[in-house]
XYZ file of C-alpha atoms in Angstrom:
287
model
C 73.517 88.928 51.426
C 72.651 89.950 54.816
C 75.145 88.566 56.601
C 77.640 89.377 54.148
C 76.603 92.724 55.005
C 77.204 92.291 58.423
C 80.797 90.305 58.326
C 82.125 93.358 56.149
C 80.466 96.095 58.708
C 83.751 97.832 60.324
C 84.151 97.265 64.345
C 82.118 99.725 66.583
C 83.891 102.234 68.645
C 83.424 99.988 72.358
C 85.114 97.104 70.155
C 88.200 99.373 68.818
C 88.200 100.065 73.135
C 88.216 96.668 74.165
C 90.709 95.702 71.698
C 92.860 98.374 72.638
C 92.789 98.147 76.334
C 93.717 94.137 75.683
C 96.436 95.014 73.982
C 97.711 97.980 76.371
C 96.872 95.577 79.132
C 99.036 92.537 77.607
C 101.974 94.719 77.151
C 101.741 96.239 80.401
C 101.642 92.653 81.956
C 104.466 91.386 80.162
C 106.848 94.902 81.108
C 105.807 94.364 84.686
C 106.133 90.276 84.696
C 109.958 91.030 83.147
C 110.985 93.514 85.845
C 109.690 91.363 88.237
C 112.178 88.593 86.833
C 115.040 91.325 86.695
C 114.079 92.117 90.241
C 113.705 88.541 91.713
C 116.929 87.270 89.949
C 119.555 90.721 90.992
C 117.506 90.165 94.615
C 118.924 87.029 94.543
C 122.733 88.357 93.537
C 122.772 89.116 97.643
C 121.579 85.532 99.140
C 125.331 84.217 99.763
C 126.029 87.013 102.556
C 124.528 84.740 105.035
C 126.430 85.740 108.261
C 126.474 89.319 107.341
C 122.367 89.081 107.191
C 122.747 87.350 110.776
C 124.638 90.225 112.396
C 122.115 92.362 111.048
C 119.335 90.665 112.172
C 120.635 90.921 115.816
C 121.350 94.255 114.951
C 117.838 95.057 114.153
C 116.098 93.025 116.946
C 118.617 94.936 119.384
C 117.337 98.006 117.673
C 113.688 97.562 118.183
C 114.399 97.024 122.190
C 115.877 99.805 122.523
C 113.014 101.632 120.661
C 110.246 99.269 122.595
C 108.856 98.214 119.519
C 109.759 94.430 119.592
C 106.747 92.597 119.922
C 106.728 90.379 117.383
C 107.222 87.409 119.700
C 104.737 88.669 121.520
C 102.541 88.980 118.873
C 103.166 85.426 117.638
C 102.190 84.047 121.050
C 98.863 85.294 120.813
C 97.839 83.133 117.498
C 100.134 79.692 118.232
C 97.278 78.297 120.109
C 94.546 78.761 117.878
C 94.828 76.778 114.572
C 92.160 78.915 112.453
C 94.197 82.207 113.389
C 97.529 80.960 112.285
C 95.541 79.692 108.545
C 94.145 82.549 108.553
C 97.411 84.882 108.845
C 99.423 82.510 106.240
C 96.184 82.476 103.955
C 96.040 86.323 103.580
C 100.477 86.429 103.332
C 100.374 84.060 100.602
C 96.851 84.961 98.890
C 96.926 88.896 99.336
C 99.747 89.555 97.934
C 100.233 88.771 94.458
C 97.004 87.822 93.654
C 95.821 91.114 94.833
C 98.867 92.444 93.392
C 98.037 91.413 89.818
C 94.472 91.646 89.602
C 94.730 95.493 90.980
C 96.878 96.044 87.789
C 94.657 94.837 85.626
C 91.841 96.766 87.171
C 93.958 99.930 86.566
C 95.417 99.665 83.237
C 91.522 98.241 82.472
C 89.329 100.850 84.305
C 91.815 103.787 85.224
C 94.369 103.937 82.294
C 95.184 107.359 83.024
C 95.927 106.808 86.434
C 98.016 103.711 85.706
C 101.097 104.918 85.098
C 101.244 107.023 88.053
C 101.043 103.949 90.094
C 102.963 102.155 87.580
C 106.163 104.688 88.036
C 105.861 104.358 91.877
C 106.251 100.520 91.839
C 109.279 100.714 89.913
C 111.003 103.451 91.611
C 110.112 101.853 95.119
C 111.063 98.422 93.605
C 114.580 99.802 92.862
C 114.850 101.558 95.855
C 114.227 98.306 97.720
C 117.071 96.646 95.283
C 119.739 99.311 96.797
C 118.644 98.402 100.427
C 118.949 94.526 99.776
C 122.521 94.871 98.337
C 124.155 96.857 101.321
C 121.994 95.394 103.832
C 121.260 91.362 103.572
C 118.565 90.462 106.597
C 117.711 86.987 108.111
C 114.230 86.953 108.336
C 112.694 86.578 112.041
C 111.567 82.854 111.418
C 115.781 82.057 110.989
C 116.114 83.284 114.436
C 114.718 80.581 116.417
C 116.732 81.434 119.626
C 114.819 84.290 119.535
C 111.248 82.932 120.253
C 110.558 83.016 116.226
C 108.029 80.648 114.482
C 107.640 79.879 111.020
C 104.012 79.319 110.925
C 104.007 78.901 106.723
C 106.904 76.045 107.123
C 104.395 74.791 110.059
C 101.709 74.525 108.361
C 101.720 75.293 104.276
C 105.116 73.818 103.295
C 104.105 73.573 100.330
C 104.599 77.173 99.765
C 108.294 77.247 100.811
C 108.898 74.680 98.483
C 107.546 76.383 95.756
C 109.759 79.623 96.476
C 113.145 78.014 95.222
C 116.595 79.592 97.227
C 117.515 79.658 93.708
C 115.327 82.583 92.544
C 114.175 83.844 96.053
C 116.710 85.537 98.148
C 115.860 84.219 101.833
C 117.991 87.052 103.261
C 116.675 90.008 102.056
C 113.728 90.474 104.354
C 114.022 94.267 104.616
C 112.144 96.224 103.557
C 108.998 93.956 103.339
C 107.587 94.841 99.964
C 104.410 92.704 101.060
C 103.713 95.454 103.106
C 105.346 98.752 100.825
C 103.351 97.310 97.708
C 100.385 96.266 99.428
C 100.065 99.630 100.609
C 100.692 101.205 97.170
C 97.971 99.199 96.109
C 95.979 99.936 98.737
C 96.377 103.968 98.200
C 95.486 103.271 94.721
C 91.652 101.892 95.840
C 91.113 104.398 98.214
C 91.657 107.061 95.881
C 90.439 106.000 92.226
C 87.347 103.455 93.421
C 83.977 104.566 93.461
C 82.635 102.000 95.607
C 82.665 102.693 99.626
C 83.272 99.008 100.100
C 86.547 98.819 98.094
C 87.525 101.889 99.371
C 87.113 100.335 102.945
C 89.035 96.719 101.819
C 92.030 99.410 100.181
C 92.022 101.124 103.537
C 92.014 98.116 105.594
C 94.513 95.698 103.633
C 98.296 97.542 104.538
C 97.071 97.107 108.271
C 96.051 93.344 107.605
C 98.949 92.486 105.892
C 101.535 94.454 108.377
C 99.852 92.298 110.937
C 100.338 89.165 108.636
C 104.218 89.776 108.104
C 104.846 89.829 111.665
C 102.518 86.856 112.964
C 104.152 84.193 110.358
C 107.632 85.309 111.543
C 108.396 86.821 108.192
C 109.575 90.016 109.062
C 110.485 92.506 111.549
C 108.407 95.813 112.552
C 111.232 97.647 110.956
C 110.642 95.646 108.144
C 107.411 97.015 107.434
C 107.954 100.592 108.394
C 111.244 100.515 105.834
C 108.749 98.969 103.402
C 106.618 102.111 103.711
C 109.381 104.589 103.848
C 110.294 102.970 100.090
C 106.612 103.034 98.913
C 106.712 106.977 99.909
C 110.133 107.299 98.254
C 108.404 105.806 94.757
C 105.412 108.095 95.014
C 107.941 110.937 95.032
C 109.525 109.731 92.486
C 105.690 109.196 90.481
C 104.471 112.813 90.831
C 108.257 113.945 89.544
C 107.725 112.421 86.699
C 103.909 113.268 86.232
C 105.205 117.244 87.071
C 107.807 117.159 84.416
C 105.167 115.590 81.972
C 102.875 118.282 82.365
C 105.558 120.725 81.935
C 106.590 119.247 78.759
C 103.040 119.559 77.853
C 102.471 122.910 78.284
C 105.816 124.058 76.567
C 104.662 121.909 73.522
C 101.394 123.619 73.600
C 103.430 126.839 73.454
C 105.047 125.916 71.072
C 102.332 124.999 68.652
C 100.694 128.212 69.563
C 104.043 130.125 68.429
C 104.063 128.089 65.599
C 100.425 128.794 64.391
C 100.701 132.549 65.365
C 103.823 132.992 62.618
C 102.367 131.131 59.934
C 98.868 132.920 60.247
C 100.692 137.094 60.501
C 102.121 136.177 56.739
C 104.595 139.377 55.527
C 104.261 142.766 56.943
C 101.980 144.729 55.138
C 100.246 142.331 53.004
C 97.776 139.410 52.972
C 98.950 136.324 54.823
C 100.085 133.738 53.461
C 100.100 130.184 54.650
C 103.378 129.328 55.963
C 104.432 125.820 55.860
C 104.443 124.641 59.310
C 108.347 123.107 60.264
C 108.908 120.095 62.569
C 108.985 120.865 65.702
C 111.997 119.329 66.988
C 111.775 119.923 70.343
C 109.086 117.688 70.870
C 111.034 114.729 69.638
C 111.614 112.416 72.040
């Protein structure tokens, strides 16, 4: 009898949560795993404008000299000697970006659902943003550019990687703006400001500049990559606290509202008792 007692008791509160946040958190997964698809495959609409990527890539390297900001070659010579520093810099391009990418999402739809869709809003908007750019302006990566002093230090030494990123799905000529660096430092902003923990805090602060140093030493992409990356990030955050404005504005004139409503039903007909007025739909809160 006991335990019948106990298979028919209804589900605490925390396991109503759990079940709940599961749920949100499967759903959330599955909308951000499609418009990655949507993004990967119209990215890769753009990969036949090969020599127009090619004239921009001289375009951009010319651009950076005249600025004094081309050192990625530079940059590149300081690690080809030393074997551990080039694993090193392909280890954190390959395994800090998605991984990191994902399991930050999960941590915020899991432990900071209210501030998820914030940071939800401002990967989209930055995502298309970063579609726009790709369409009008196709860019051979530096490691294409060989004549340049470029290396490909992840064809060096993880093909395997390459391999797995199929030219069929992957456009090879998009490489600005560097979205390893724009999202990493979305995600980044996002563990500086909603952890608790100094240490995280620290690893959000410190992971942009780790990975804007990654992009460049594996030849993957130009400083102007990254700093167009960041400009699109910004742009998406814009776009995030828009949205979050108009929100609370839509809140407030529903709470309005509701309080005009209340306040009719409740002064009844002049000069008499009040009576209880049906409340109406209130239409303008349809959505």
């Amino acid at each position: 009898m006991a335990s019948d007692t106990l298979s028919r008791r209804p589900p605490t509160l925390r396991r109503v949560r759990i079940h709940s946040q599961l749920a949100t958190a499967a759903k959330e997964i599955a909308f951000l795993l499609s418009a990655a698809l949507l993004y990967t495959l119209v990215r890769g609409l753009t990969s036949d404008r090969v020599d127009a990527a090619f004239r921009n890539a001289e375009d951009v390297i010319s651009f950076e000299k005249s600025l004094g900001i081309h050192v990625e070659t530079e940059l590149q010579g300081l690690i080809l000697d030393h074997d551990w520093a080039i694993d090193a810099a392909n280890g954190f391009y390959i395994y800090g970006y998605w991984p990191v990418f994902v399991l930050t999402l999960v941590w915020l739809i899991a432990r900071r659902p209210v501030a998820y869709p914030f940071y939800r809003n401002a990967l989209l908007a930055s995502g298309a943003f970063s579609l726009v750019i790709f369409a009008f302006y196709p860019l051979a990566p530096p490691r294409f550019l060989a004549w340049h002093g470029f290396v490909d230090t992840i064809s060096l030494e993880a093909p395997t990687y390459r391999e797995m990123n199929s030219p069929t799905f992957v456009n090879e000529y998009a490489a600005m703006p560097s979205l390893h660096f724009g999202w990493i430092l979305l995600l980044g902003i996002a563990w500086v400001a909603l952890s608790r923990v100094l240490v995280v805090r620290i690893i959000g602060a410190t992971m942009p500049l780790l990975m804007f140093a990654t992009i460049v030493l594996t030849g993957n992409h130009y400083v102007v990559d990254a700093i167009v990356g960041g400009a699109v990030v910004v742009a998406g955050l814009g776009v995030a606290v828009l949205i979050e404005r108009i929100k609370r504005q839509r809140a407030v004139q529903a709470a309005i509202q509701d309080a005009h409503d209340a306040a009719d039903g409740d002064a009844g007909p002049a000069g008499g008792a009040a009576i209880p007025a049906q409340r109406t739909p209130n239409l303008s809160r349809v959505r």
